[in-house]
Amino acid sequence: MTKIVILTGAGISAESGLETFRASDGLWAQHRVEDVATPEGFARNPKLVVDFYNARRAQAAEVSPNAAHRALARLEAELDGEVVVITQNVDDLHEQGGSRQVMHMHGALKGALCAACDHRWPAPMVMAPGDACPACNAPAARPDIVWFGEMPYQMDALFDHLVEADVFAAIGISGNVYPAAGFVAEARRAGAHTIEFNLERSAVGNQFAEHRIGPASQTVPEWVAEVLAARR
Ligand code: BJW
C-alpha cells in the first residue's frame, strides 16, 4: 500500500489570502519574531501577542481553501493507500478542504492552551491576556501555538510517518525552520521519493529529488491527477 506524507507551509495558504512569514511584505516584515512568536515575548507583553493571534484568527475566518488544499483531500479520498498531511500552518484550511488525516505540528489558531496546567480547549474568536483556564482556573490562557524554543507537537508520531513514507512532498515551505526543515533528509534516508512544490527552490531544495516550480494551486492539482492516473 502506498504511503504519501505531505508537509505543508505558509505557501499553500498564500493563494487563499493568508500572508506568508518570510516574503518581503510578510508577517515577519511587519512584526518582530522575538516579540510575537517566542515564550519570552509573551511573558514581556502578553497583550501584543494575544492581539497578533486575534488578528490572525479573524483573517483565517475570512478565507477559504484553494485548489491545492482540495487536491490533497482528493488524493486522500481516492488513493489506494494512506495520505498524511503534516502542516506547519495554524489555519484549518486543510480540514475545510476535506483532508481528514492532518497533523498540526505548530498548533492551531482555533486552540487555547493553559500555560499553567497544559489543558487545551477551543479558543474564543477574541482572547484576552489573563483569560482563565476552564480546567484549573489559573489566569494563564495563551494561544495554542508552538513558538520558537518550544517543542512542536506529535514529534514521535511525525517521525514514524516519515520513515514509512514511499513519497514525501513538501509544499510551500521555506525550509528555514527546524525540525520541519529536516524532514526531507529523514524521509530520503528511509527511502522515500522526495518532491518539492514551491515558487522557487527552498533553503533545503537541494535535498529533494524532484521539483515542481509554480503556484501550488496549479502544481499540486496537476501532480495529484498524475498520481491517481498512474495508480488506476
Ligand atoms: C509558495 C506560494 C505558492 C509562497 N505556491 N509556494 C539553529 C539551527 C537549527 C535549528 C535552530 C537553530 N536555532 C534555533 C533552532 C530551532 C528553531 C529554528 O528552526 N530556528 C530557525 C529560525 C533557525 N526551531 C524551533 O524552535 C522549533 N522547536 C524546536 O526546534 O524544538 C526543539 C526540537 C529539537 C529537535 C527535534 C524536535 C524539536 C519551533 C519552531 C516554531 C515555529 N513557529 C512559527 C510561528 C508560530 C506559528 C504561527 O504563528 O503561525 O511557525 S515561525 C513560522 O515559520 C511559523 C511557520 O510554521 C514556520 C515556517 O514558515 P513557512 O511555512 O516555511 O513559511 P515561510 O513564509 O517561511 O515560507 C513560505 C514558502 O512558501 C516560501 O518558500 C515561498 O516561496 C513559498 N510560497 N507562495 C507555492 N503560491
PDB file of C-alpha atoms and ligand atoms in Angstrom:
ATOM      1  CA  MET A   1       0.000   0.000   0.000  1.00  0.00           C
ATOM      2  CA  THR A   2       1.411   3.402  -0.995  1.00  0.00           C
ATOM      3  CA  LYS A   3       2.013   5.918   1.755  1.00  0.00           C
ATOM      4  CA  ILE A   4       2.318   9.602   0.862  1.00  0.00           C
ATOM      5  CA  VAL A   5       3.406  12.062   3.536  1.00  0.00           C
ATOM      6  CA  ILE A   6       2.931  15.739   2.776  1.00  0.00           C
ATOM      7  CA  LEU A   7       4.471  18.641   4.686  1.00  0.00           C
ATOM      8  CA  THR A   8       2.793  21.983   4.107  1.00  0.00           C
ATOM      9  CA  GLY A   9       3.846  25.514   4.979  1.00  0.00           C
ATOM     10  CA  ALA A  10       2.544  29.036   4.616  1.00  0.00           C
ATOM     11  CA  GLY A  11       2.940  28.932   0.806  1.00  0.00           C
ATOM     12  CA  ILE A  12      -0.022  26.580   0.391  1.00  0.00           C
ATOM     13  CA  SER A  13      -2.367  29.064   2.071  1.00  0.00           C
ATOM     14  CA  ALA A  14      -0.939  32.149   0.316  1.00  0.00           C
ATOM     15  CA  GLU A  15      -3.347  31.885  -2.614  1.00  0.00           C
ATOM     16  CA  SER A  16      -6.242  31.692  -0.149  1.00  0.00           C
ATOM     17  CA  GLY A  17      -5.198  35.151   1.016  1.00  0.00           C
ATOM     18  CA  LEU A  18      -3.146  34.420   4.154  1.00  0.00           C
ATOM     19  CA  GLU A  19       0.233  36.115   4.390  1.00  0.00           C
ATOM     20  CA  THR A  20       3.402  34.033   4.486  1.00  0.00           C
ATOM     21  CA  PHE A  21       6.117  34.767   7.047  1.00  0.00           C
ATOM     22  CA  ARG A  22       9.295  35.477   5.131  1.00  0.00           C
ATOM     23  CA  ALA A  23       8.073  37.276   1.998  1.00  0.00           C
ATOM     24  CA  SER A  24       9.317  40.887   1.736  1.00  0.00           C
ATOM     25  CA  ASP A  25       5.829  42.066   2.804  1.00  0.00           C
ATOM     26  CA  GLY A  26       5.160  39.002   5.007  1.00  0.00           C
ATOM     27  CA  LEU A  27       4.347  38.679   8.701  1.00  0.00           C
ATOM     28  CA  TRP A  28       7.967  38.894   9.844  1.00  0.00           C
ATOM     29  CA  ALA A  29       8.415  42.160   7.943  1.00  0.00           C
ATOM     30  CA  GLN A  30       5.536  43.625   9.960  1.00  0.00           C
ATOM     31  CA  HIS A  31       6.258  42.112  13.403  1.00  0.00           C
ATOM     32  CA  ARG A  32       9.445  41.200  15.276  1.00  0.00           C
ATOM     33  CA  VAL A  33       9.507  37.429  15.562  1.00  0.00           C
ATOM     34  CA  GLU A  34      11.084  37.705  19.046  1.00  0.00           C
ATOM     35  CA  ASP A  35       8.096  39.769  20.188  1.00  0.00           C
ATOM     36  CA  VAL A  36       5.207  37.685  18.849  1.00  0.00           C
ATOM     37  CA  ALA A  37       6.465  34.118  18.397  1.00  0.00           C
ATOM     38  CA  THR A  38       8.536  33.294  21.480  1.00  0.00           C
ATOM     39  CA  PRO A  39       7.538  32.455  25.075  1.00  0.00           C
ATOM     40  CA  GLU A  40       9.800  35.304  26.210  1.00  0.00           C
ATOM     41  CA  GLY A  41       7.892  37.764  24.002  1.00  0.00           C
ATOM     42  CA  PHE A  42       4.611  36.535  25.506  1.00  0.00           C
ATOM     43  CA  ALA A  43       5.967  36.948  29.044  1.00  0.00           C
ATOM     44  CA  ARG A  44       7.111  40.522  28.239  1.00  0.00           C
ATOM     45  CA  ASN A  45       3.953  41.691  26.507  1.00  0.00           C
ATOM     46  CA  PRO A  46       1.057  39.214  26.507  1.00  0.00           C
ATOM     47  CA  LYS A  47      -1.390  41.751  25.037  1.00  0.00           C
ATOM     48  CA  LEU A  48       0.766  42.296  21.949  1.00  0.00           C
ATOM     49  CA  VAL A  49       0.976  38.539  21.339  1.00  0.00           C
ATOM     50  CA  VAL A  50      -2.700  37.821  22.045  1.00  0.00           C
ATOM     51  CA  ASP A  51      -3.712  40.700  19.743  1.00  0.00           C
ATOM     52  CA  PHE A  52      -1.401  39.374  16.979  1.00  0.00           C
ATOM     53  CA  TYR A  53      -3.098  35.972  17.114  1.00  0.00           C
ATOM     54  CA  ASN A  54      -6.590  37.504  17.483  1.00  0.00           C
ATOM     55  CA  ALA A  55      -5.961  39.350  14.213  1.00  0.00           C
ATOM     56  CA  ARG A  56      -4.627  36.197  12.529  1.00  0.00           C
ATOM     57  CA  ARG A  57      -7.661  34.212  13.790  1.00  0.00           C
ATOM     58  CA  ALA A  58     -10.001  36.853  12.332  1.00  0.00           C
ATOM     59  CA  GLN A  59      -8.160  36.774   8.965  1.00  0.00           C
ATOM     60  CA  ALA A  60      -8.239  32.982   8.859  1.00  0.00           C
ATOM     61  CA  ALA A  61     -12.006  33.016   9.431  1.00  0.00           C
ATOM     62  CA  GLU A  62     -12.429  35.063   6.234  1.00  0.00           C
ATOM     63  CA  VAL A  63     -10.614  32.786   3.794  1.00  0.00           C
ATOM     64  CA  SER A  64     -11.374  29.504   2.040  1.00  0.00           C
ATOM     65  CA  PRO A  65      -9.311  26.537   0.944  1.00  0.00           C
ATOM     66  CA  ASN A  66      -7.792  26.802  -2.525  1.00  0.00           C
ATOM     67  CA  ALA A  67      -7.287  24.223  -5.259  1.00  0.00           C
ATOM     68  CA  ALA A  68      -4.116  22.876  -3.614  1.00  0.00           C
ATOM     69  CA  HIS A  69      -5.873  22.113  -0.315  1.00  0.00           C
ATOM     70  CA  ARG A  70      -8.761  20.495  -2.187  1.00  0.00           C
ATOM     71  CA  ALA A  71      -6.423  18.416  -4.348  1.00  0.00           C
ATOM     72  CA  LEU A  72      -4.757  16.930  -1.251  1.00  0.00           C
ATOM     73  CA  ALA A  73      -8.186  15.962   0.088  1.00  0.00           C
ATOM     74  CA  ARG A  74      -8.962  14.331  -3.262  1.00  0.00           C
ATOM     75  CA  LEU A  75      -5.672  12.417  -3.062  1.00  0.00           C
ATOM     76  CA  GLU A  76      -6.552  11.117   0.399  1.00  0.00           C
ATOM     77  CA  ALA A  77     -10.070  10.135  -0.690  1.00  0.00           C
ATOM     78  CA  GLU A  78      -9.104   8.419  -3.953  1.00  0.00           C
ATOM     79  CA  LEU A  79      -5.639   6.932  -3.422  1.00  0.00           C
ATOM     80  CA  ASP A  80      -5.463   3.228  -2.727  1.00  0.00           C
ATOM     81  CA  GLY A  81      -3.110   3.920   0.152  1.00  0.00           C
ATOM     82  CA  GLU A  82      -2.504   6.322   3.015  1.00  0.00           C
ATOM     83  CA  VAL A  83      -2.092  10.098   2.838  1.00  0.00           C
ATOM     84  CA  VAL A  84      -0.878  12.036   5.878  1.00  0.00           C
ATOM     85  CA  VAL A  85      -0.740  15.837   5.877  1.00  0.00           C
ATOM     86  CA  ILE A  86       1.705  17.324   8.369  1.00  0.00           C
ATOM     87  CA  THR A  87       1.187  21.063   8.425  1.00  0.00           C
ATOM     88  CA  GLN A  88       3.204  23.848   9.980  1.00  0.00           C
ATOM     89  CA  ASN A  89       0.194  26.092   9.373  1.00  0.00           C
ATOM     90  CA  VAL A  90      -2.079  27.172  12.172  1.00  0.00           C
ATOM     91  CA  ASP A  91      -5.094  27.756   9.902  1.00  0.00           C
ATOM     92  CA  ASP A  92      -7.605  24.949   9.306  1.00  0.00           C
ATOM     93  CA  LEU A  93      -7.789  25.162   5.512  1.00  0.00           C
ATOM     94  CA  HIS A  94      -6.775  21.509   5.070  1.00  0.00           C
ATOM     95  CA  GLU A  95      -9.709  20.367   7.211  1.00  0.00           C
ATOM     96  CA  GLN A  96     -12.061  22.788   5.439  1.00  0.00           C
ATOM     97  CA  GLY A  97     -10.777  21.447   2.112  1.00  0.00           C
ATOM     98  CA  GLY A  98     -11.732  17.915   3.131  1.00  0.00           C
ATOM     99  CA  SER A  99      -8.483  16.359   4.401  1.00  0.00           C
ATOM    100  CA  ARG A 100      -9.017  14.041   7.355  1.00  0.00           C
ATOM    101  CA  GLN A 101      -5.553  12.959   8.468  1.00  0.00           C
ATOM    102  CA  VAL A 102      -3.976  16.321   9.340  1.00  0.00           C
ATOM    103  CA  MET A 103      -1.314  16.874  11.992  1.00  0.00           C
ATOM    104  CA  HIS A 104      -0.766  20.462  13.186  1.00  0.00           C
ATOM    105  CA  MET A 105       2.830  20.430  14.376  1.00  0.00           C
ATOM    106  CA  HIS A 106       2.862  24.183  15.194  1.00  0.00           C
ATOM    107  CA  GLY A 107      -0.548  24.299  16.879  1.00  0.00           C
ATOM    108  CA  ALA A 108      -3.792  25.932  15.784  1.00  0.00           C
ATOM    109  CA  LEU A 109      -5.361  29.387  15.807  1.00  0.00           C
ATOM    110  CA  LYS A 110      -8.595  27.801  16.971  1.00  0.00           C
ATOM    111  CA  GLY A 111      -6.925  26.410  20.082  1.00  0.00           C
ATOM    112  CA  ALA A 112      -6.189  27.837  23.534  1.00  0.00           C
ATOM    113  CA  LEU A 113      -3.610  26.379  25.916  1.00  0.00           C
ATOM    114  CA  CYS A 114      -3.177  26.838  29.663  1.00  0.00           C
ATOM    115  CA  ALA A 115       0.398  27.878  30.429  1.00  0.00           C
ATOM    116  CA  ALA A 116      -0.108  26.593  33.990  1.00  0.00           C
ATOM    117  CA  CYS A 117      -1.595  23.088  33.516  1.00  0.00           C
ATOM    118  CA  ASP A 118      -1.308  22.415  29.729  1.00  0.00           C
ATOM    119  CA  HIS A 119      -5.071  21.972  29.350  1.00  0.00           C
ATOM    120  CA  ARG A 120      -6.219  22.709  25.781  1.00  0.00           C
ATOM    121  CA  TRP A 121      -9.647  23.944  24.675  1.00  0.00           C
ATOM    122  CA  PRO A 122     -11.272  25.736  21.705  1.00  0.00           C
ATOM    123  CA  ALA A 123     -10.201  29.392  21.667  1.00  0.00           C
ATOM    124  CA  PRO A 124     -12.807  32.156  21.533  1.00  0.00           C
ATOM    125  CA  MET A 125     -12.506  34.402  18.450  1.00  0.00           C
ATOM    126  CA  VAL A 126     -11.039  37.096  20.714  1.00  0.00           C
ATOM    127  CA  MET A 127      -8.740  36.038  23.536  1.00  0.00           C
ATOM    128  CA  ALA A 128      -7.618  38.436  26.291  1.00  0.00           C
ATOM    129  CA  PRO A 129      -4.437  38.308  28.366  1.00  0.00           C
ATOM    130  CA  GLY A 130      -5.162  36.645  31.684  1.00  0.00           C
ATOM    131  CA  ASP A 131      -8.192  34.679  30.482  1.00  0.00           C
ATOM    132  CA  ALA A 132      -8.894  31.873  32.965  1.00  0.00           C
ATOM    133  CA  CYS A 133      -8.229  28.229  32.173  1.00  0.00           C
ATOM    134  CA  PRO A 134     -11.516  26.271  32.310  1.00  0.00           C
ATOM    135  CA  ALA A 135      -9.729  23.317  33.940  1.00  0.00           C
ATOM    136  CA  CYS A 136      -7.537  24.865  36.685  1.00  0.00           C
ATOM    137  CA  ASN A 137      -8.880  28.438  36.725  1.00  0.00           C
ATOM    138  CA  ALA A 138      -5.384  29.948  36.523  1.00  0.00           C
ATOM    139  CA  PRO A 139      -5.342  33.259  34.577  1.00  0.00           C
ATOM    140  CA  ALA A 140      -2.907  31.646  32.165  1.00  0.00           C
ATOM    141  CA  ALA A 141      -4.646  31.165  28.794  1.00  0.00           C
ATOM    142  CA  ARG A 142      -2.427  31.592  25.730  1.00  0.00           C
ATOM    143  CA  PRO A 143      -2.840  30.804  22.027  1.00  0.00           C
ATOM    144  CA  ASP A 144      -2.171  27.108  21.356  1.00  0.00           C
ATOM    145  CA  ILE A 145       0.746  27.927  19.060  1.00  0.00           C
ATOM    146  CA  VAL A 146       4.252  26.431  19.073  1.00  0.00           C
ATOM    147  CA  TRP A 147       6.694  29.316  19.393  1.00  0.00           C
ATOM    148  CA  PHE A 148      10.443  29.320  18.829  1.00  0.00           C
ATOM    149  CA  GLY A 149      12.208  27.341  21.515  1.00  0.00           C
ATOM    150  CA  GLU A 150       9.143  25.165  22.161  1.00  0.00           C
ATOM    151  CA  MET A 151       8.750  21.526  21.151  1.00  0.00           C
ATOM    152  CA  PRO A 152       6.463  21.010  18.142  1.00  0.00           C
ATOM    153  CA  TYR A 153       3.509  18.679  18.666  1.00  0.00           C
ATOM    154  CA  GLN A 154       3.383  14.931  17.973  1.00  0.00           C
ATOM    155  CA  MET A 155       7.074  14.620  17.089  1.00  0.00           C
ATOM    156  CA  ASP A 156       7.287  10.854  17.682  1.00  0.00           C
ATOM    157  CA  ALA A 157       4.244  10.156  15.515  1.00  0.00           C
ATOM    158  CA  LEU A 158       5.537  12.518  12.797  1.00  0.00           C
ATOM    159  CA  PHE A 159       8.869  10.719  12.575  1.00  0.00           C
ATOM    160  CA  ASP A 160       7.074   7.349  12.460  1.00  0.00           C
ATOM    161  CA  HIS A 161       5.148   8.570   9.398  1.00  0.00           C
ATOM    162  CA  LEU A 162       8.291   9.976   7.749  1.00  0.00           C
ATOM    163  CA  VAL A 163      10.210   6.706   7.912  1.00  0.00           C
ATOM    164  CA  GLU A 164       7.233   4.808   6.457  1.00  0.00           C
ATOM    165  CA  ALA A 165       6.713   7.183   3.510  1.00  0.00           C
ATOM    166  CA  ASP A 166       7.035   5.993  -0.090  1.00  0.00           C
ATOM    167  CA  VAL A 167       6.644   9.592  -1.239  1.00  0.00           C
ATOM    168  CA  PHE A 168       7.420  12.739   0.750  1.00  0.00           C
ATOM    169  CA  ALA A 169       6.159  16.028  -0.684  1.00  0.00           C
ATOM    170  CA  ALA A 170       6.794  19.486   0.786  1.00  0.00           C
ATOM    171  CA  ILE A 171       4.502  22.279  -0.370  1.00  0.00           C
ATOM    172  CA  GLY A 172       5.128  25.992   0.247  1.00  0.00           C
ATOM    173  CA  ILE A 173       7.765  25.712   2.953  1.00  0.00           C
ATOM    174  CA  SER A 174      10.811  27.988   3.094  1.00  0.00           C
ATOM    175  CA  GLY A 175      12.984  25.346   4.757  1.00  0.00           C
ATOM    176  CA  ASN A 176      14.225  27.822   7.348  1.00  0.00           C
ATOM    177  CA  VAL A 177      12.532  26.436  10.447  1.00  0.00           C
ATOM    178  CA  TYR A 178      13.524  23.195  12.173  1.00  0.00           C
ATOM    179  CA  PRO A 179      12.644  20.443  12.861  1.00  0.00           C
ATOM    180  CA  ALA A 180      10.324  20.589   9.791  1.00  0.00           C
ATOM    181  CA  ALA A 181      13.192  21.604   7.500  1.00  0.00           C
ATOM    182  CA  GLY A 182      14.925  18.353   8.424  1.00  0.00           C
ATOM    183  CA  PHE A 183      12.014  16.105   7.411  1.00  0.00           C
ATOM    184  CA  VAL A 184      13.167  15.755   3.791  1.00  0.00           C
ATOM    185  CA  ALA A 185      16.510  14.320   4.933  1.00  0.00           C
ATOM    186  CA  GLU A 186      14.746  11.900   7.261  1.00  0.00           C
ATOM    187  CA  ALA A 187      12.288  10.683   4.604  1.00  0.00           C
ATOM    188  CA  ARG A 188      15.005  10.404   1.962  1.00  0.00           C
ATOM    189  CA  ARG A 189      17.226   8.388   4.297  1.00  0.00           C
ATOM    190  CA  ALA A 190      14.317   5.997   4.796  1.00  0.00           C
ATOM    191  CA  GLY A 191      13.920   5.559   1.027  1.00  0.00           C
ATOM    192  CA  ALA A 192      11.107   7.944   0.060  1.00  0.00           C
ATOM    193  CA  HIS A 193      10.899   9.716  -3.293  1.00  0.00           C
ATOM    194  CA  THR A 194      11.005  13.420  -2.393  1.00  0.00           C
ATOM    195  CA  ILE A 195       9.234  16.270  -4.212  1.00  0.00           C
ATOM    196  CA  GLU A 196       9.250  19.982  -3.510  1.00  0.00           C
ATOM    197  CA  PHE A 197       6.429  22.307  -4.614  1.00  0.00           C
ATOM    198  CA  ASN A 198       7.327  25.992  -4.375  1.00  0.00           C
ATOM    199  CA  LEU A 199       7.599  29.205  -6.356  1.00  0.00           C
ATOM    200  CA  GLU A 200      11.376  28.763  -6.082  1.00  0.00           C
ATOM    201  CA  ARG A 201      13.830  26.326  -4.532  1.00  0.00           C
ATOM    202  CA  SER A 202      13.627  26.499  -0.747  1.00  0.00           C
ATOM    203  CA  ALA A 203      16.572  26.638   1.669  1.00  0.00           C
ATOM    204  CA  VAL A 204      16.583  22.817   1.670  1.00  0.00           C
ATOM    205  CA  GLY A 205      15.657  22.499  -2.010  1.00  0.00           C
ATOM    206  CA  ASN A 206      18.884  20.720  -2.940  1.00  0.00           C
ATOM    207  CA  GLN A 207      17.799  17.741  -0.810  1.00  0.00           C
ATOM    208  CA  PHE A 208      14.727  16.949  -2.946  1.00  0.00           C
ATOM    209  CA  ALA A 209      14.858  14.555  -5.895  1.00  0.00           C
ATOM    210  CA  GLU A 210      12.138  16.382  -7.833  1.00  0.00           C
ATOM    211  CA  HIS A 211      10.932  19.993  -8.059  1.00  0.00           C
ATOM    212  CA  ARG A 212       7.624  21.376  -9.235  1.00  0.00           C
ATOM    213  CA  ILE A 213       8.077  25.126  -9.538  1.00  0.00           C
ATOM    214  CA  GLY A 214       4.979  27.337  -9.672  1.00  0.00           C
ATOM    215  CA  PRO A 215       1.915  28.305  -7.637  1.00  0.00           C
ATOM    216  CA  ALA A 216       0.676  25.427  -5.502  1.00  0.00           C
ATOM    217  CA  SER A 217      -2.915  25.931  -6.729  1.00  0.00           C
ATOM    218  CA  GLN A 218      -1.700  24.750 -10.149  1.00  0.00           C
ATOM    219  CA  THR A 219       1.192  22.378  -9.465  1.00  0.00           C
ATOM    220  CA  VAL A 220      -0.484  20.359  -6.704  1.00  0.00           C
ATOM    221  CA  PRO A 221      -3.741  19.501  -8.546  1.00  0.00           C
ATOM    222  CA  GLU A 222      -1.662  18.553 -11.627  1.00  0.00           C
ATOM    223  CA  TRP A 223       0.511  16.229  -9.547  1.00  0.00           C
ATOM    224  CA  VAL A 224      -2.472  14.677  -7.760  1.00  0.00           C
ATOM    225  CA  ALA A 225      -4.125  13.939 -11.106  1.00  0.00           C
ATOM    226  CA  GLU A 226      -0.882  12.285 -12.306  1.00  0.00           C
ATOM    227  CA  VAL A 227      -0.524  10.178  -9.163  1.00  0.00           C
ATOM    228  CA  LEU A 228      -4.115   8.977  -9.287  1.00  0.00           C
ATOM    229  CA  ALA A 229      -3.962   8.247 -13.035  1.00  0.00           C
ATOM    230  CA  ALA A 230      -0.734   6.228 -12.614  1.00  0.00           C
ATOM    231  CA  ARG A 231      -2.260   4.077  -9.883  1.00  0.00           C
ATOM    232  CA  ARG A 232      -5.554   3.323 -11.626  1.00  0.00           C
TER     233      ARG A 232
HETATM  234  C1  BJW B   1       4.536  29.301  -2.379  1.00  0.00           C
HETATM  235  C2  BJW B   1       3.467  30.077  -2.761  1.00  0.00           C
HETATM  236  C3  BJW B   1       2.582  29.476  -3.630  1.00  0.00           C
HETATM  237  C4  BJW B   1       4.592  31.280  -1.471  1.00  0.00           C
HETATM  238  N1  BJW B   1       2.793  28.215  -4.041  1.00  0.00           N
HETATM  239  N2  BJW B   1       4.741  28.059  -2.787  1.00  0.00           N
HETATM  240  C5  BJW B   1      19.838  26.732  14.693  1.00  0.00           C
HETATM  241  C6  BJW B   1      19.846  25.669  13.795  1.00  0.00           C
HETATM  242  C7  BJW B   1      18.763  24.813  13.685  1.00  0.00           C
HETATM  243  C8  BJW B   1      17.638  24.995  14.470  1.00  0.00           C
HETATM  244  C9  BJW B   1      17.627  26.041  15.352  1.00  0.00           C
HETATM  245  C10 BJW B   1      18.718  26.902  15.470  1.00  0.00           C
HETATM  246  N3  BJW B   1      18.415  27.824  16.409  1.00  0.00           N
HETATM  247  C11 BJW B   1      17.160  27.582  16.878  1.00  0.00           C
HETATM  248  C12 BJW B   1      16.674  26.491  16.240  1.00  0.00           C
HETATM  249  C13 BJW B   1      15.342  25.858  16.427  1.00  0.00           C
HETATM  250  C14 BJW B   1      14.226  26.730  15.876  1.00  0.00           C
HETATM  251  C15 BJW B   1      14.549  27.138  14.431  1.00  0.00           C
HETATM  252  O1  BJW B   1      14.311  26.407  13.488  1.00  0.00           O
HETATM  253  N4  BJW B   1      15.073  28.325  14.237  1.00  0.00           N
HETATM  254  C16 BJW B   1      15.457  28.769  12.900  1.00  0.00           C
HETATM  255  C17 BJW B   1      14.988  30.198  12.692  1.00  0.00           C
HETATM  256  C18 BJW B   1      16.946  28.584  12.733  1.00  0.00           C
HETATM  257  N5  BJW B   1      13.038  25.899  15.906  1.00  0.00           N
HETATM  258  C19 BJW B   1      12.275  25.815  16.983  1.00  0.00           C
HETATM  259  O2  BJW B   1      12.483  26.489  17.982  1.00  0.00           O
HETATM  260  C20 BJW B   1      11.154  24.811  16.942  1.00  0.00           C
HETATM  261  N6  BJW B   1      11.270  23.965  18.076  1.00  0.00           N
HETATM  262  C21 BJW B   1      12.314  23.159  18.246  1.00  0.00           C
HETATM  263  O3  BJW B   1      13.256  23.126  17.463  1.00  0.00           O
HETATM  264  O4  BJW B   1      12.229  22.364  19.370  1.00  0.00           O
HETATM  265  C22 BJW B   1      13.349  21.512  19.671  1.00  0.00           C
HETATM  266  C23 BJW B   1      13.413  20.248  18.859  1.00  0.00           C
HETATM  267  C24 BJW B   1      14.633  19.676  18.592  1.00  0.00           C
HETATM  268  C25 BJW B   1      14.717  18.507  17.865  1.00  0.00           C
HETATM  269  C26 BJW B   1      13.578  17.887  17.397  1.00  0.00           C
HETATM  270  C27 BJW B   1      12.370  18.453  17.680  1.00  0.00           C
HETATM  271  C28 BJW B   1      12.290  19.642  18.387  1.00  0.00           C
HETATM  272  C29 BJW B   1       9.802  25.507  16.985  1.00  0.00           C
HETATM  273  C30 BJW B   1       9.527  26.286  15.748  1.00  0.00           C
HETATM  274  C31 BJW B   1       8.241  27.080  15.883  1.00  0.00           C
HETATM  275  C32 BJW B   1       7.945  27.897  14.635  1.00  0.00           C
HETATM  276  N7  BJW B   1       6.862  28.741  14.893  1.00  0.00           N
HETATM  277  C33 BJW B   1       6.364  29.599  13.794  1.00  0.00           C
HETATM  278  C34 BJW B   1       5.374  30.650  14.387  1.00  0.00           C
HETATM  279  C35 BJW B   1       4.218  30.035  15.081  1.00  0.00           C
HETATM  280  C36 BJW B   1       3.076  29.691  14.169  1.00  0.00           C
HETATM  281  C37 BJW B   1       2.362  30.897  13.640  1.00  0.00           C
HETATM  282  O5  BJW B   1       2.361  31.972  14.249  1.00  0.00           O
HETATM  283  O6  BJW B   1       1.731  30.756  12.564  1.00  0.00           O
HETATM  284  O7  BJW B   1       5.762  28.797  12.782  1.00  0.00           O
HETATM  285  S1  BJW B   1       7.630  30.509  12.940  1.00  0.00           S
HETATM  286  C38 BJW B   1       6.869  30.436  11.388  1.00  0.00           C
HETATM  287  O8  BJW B   1       7.785  29.767  10.479  1.00  0.00           O
HETATM  288  C39 BJW B   1       5.640  29.529  11.549  1.00  0.00           C
HETATM  289  C40 BJW B   1       5.773  28.636  10.355  1.00  0.00           C
HETATM  290  O9  BJW B   1       5.062  27.425  10.570  1.00  0.00           O
HETATM  291  C41 BJW B   1       7.258  28.467  10.197  1.00  0.00           C
HETATM  292  C42 BJW B   1       7.700  28.051   8.835  1.00  0.00           C
HETATM  293  O10 BJW B   1       7.371  29.010   7.868  1.00  0.00           O
HETATM  294  P1  BJW B   1       6.984  28.523   6.419  1.00  0.00           P
HETATM  295  O11 BJW B   1       5.707  27.792   6.446  1.00  0.00           O
HETATM  296  O12 BJW B   1       8.142  27.851   5.793  1.00  0.00           O
HETATM  297  O13 BJW B   1       6.646  29.921   5.727  1.00  0.00           O
HETATM  298  P2  BJW B   1       7.609  30.954   5.005  1.00  0.00           P
HETATM  299  O14 BJW B   1       6.886  32.252   4.911  1.00  0.00           O
HETATM  300  O15 BJW B   1       8.937  30.998   5.609  1.00  0.00           O
HETATM  301  O16 BJW B   1       7.789  30.348   3.534  1.00  0.00           O
HETATM  302  C43 BJW B   1       6.721  30.238   2.625  1.00  0.00           C
HETATM  303  C44 BJW B   1       7.222  29.499   1.398  1.00  0.00           C
HETATM  304  O17 BJW B   1       6.141  29.316   0.505  1.00  0.00           O
HETATM  305  C45 BJW B   1       8.306  30.261   0.613  1.00  0.00           C
HETATM  306  O18 BJW B   1       9.360  29.360   0.292  1.00  0.00           O
HETATM  307  C46 BJW B   1       7.597  30.716  -0.660  1.00  0.00           C
HETATM  308  O19 BJW B   1       8.443  30.724  -1.808  1.00  0.00           O
HETATM  309  C47 BJW B   1       6.534  29.648  -0.791  1.00  0.00           C
HETATM  310  N8  BJW B   1       5.330  30.113  -1.470  1.00  0.00           N
HETATM  311  N9  BJW B   1       3.601  31.332  -2.124  1.00  0.00           N
HETATM  312  C48 BJW B   1       3.929  27.562  -3.598  1.00  0.00           C
HETATM  313  N10 BJW B   1       1.516  30.175  -4.092  1.00  0.00           N
END
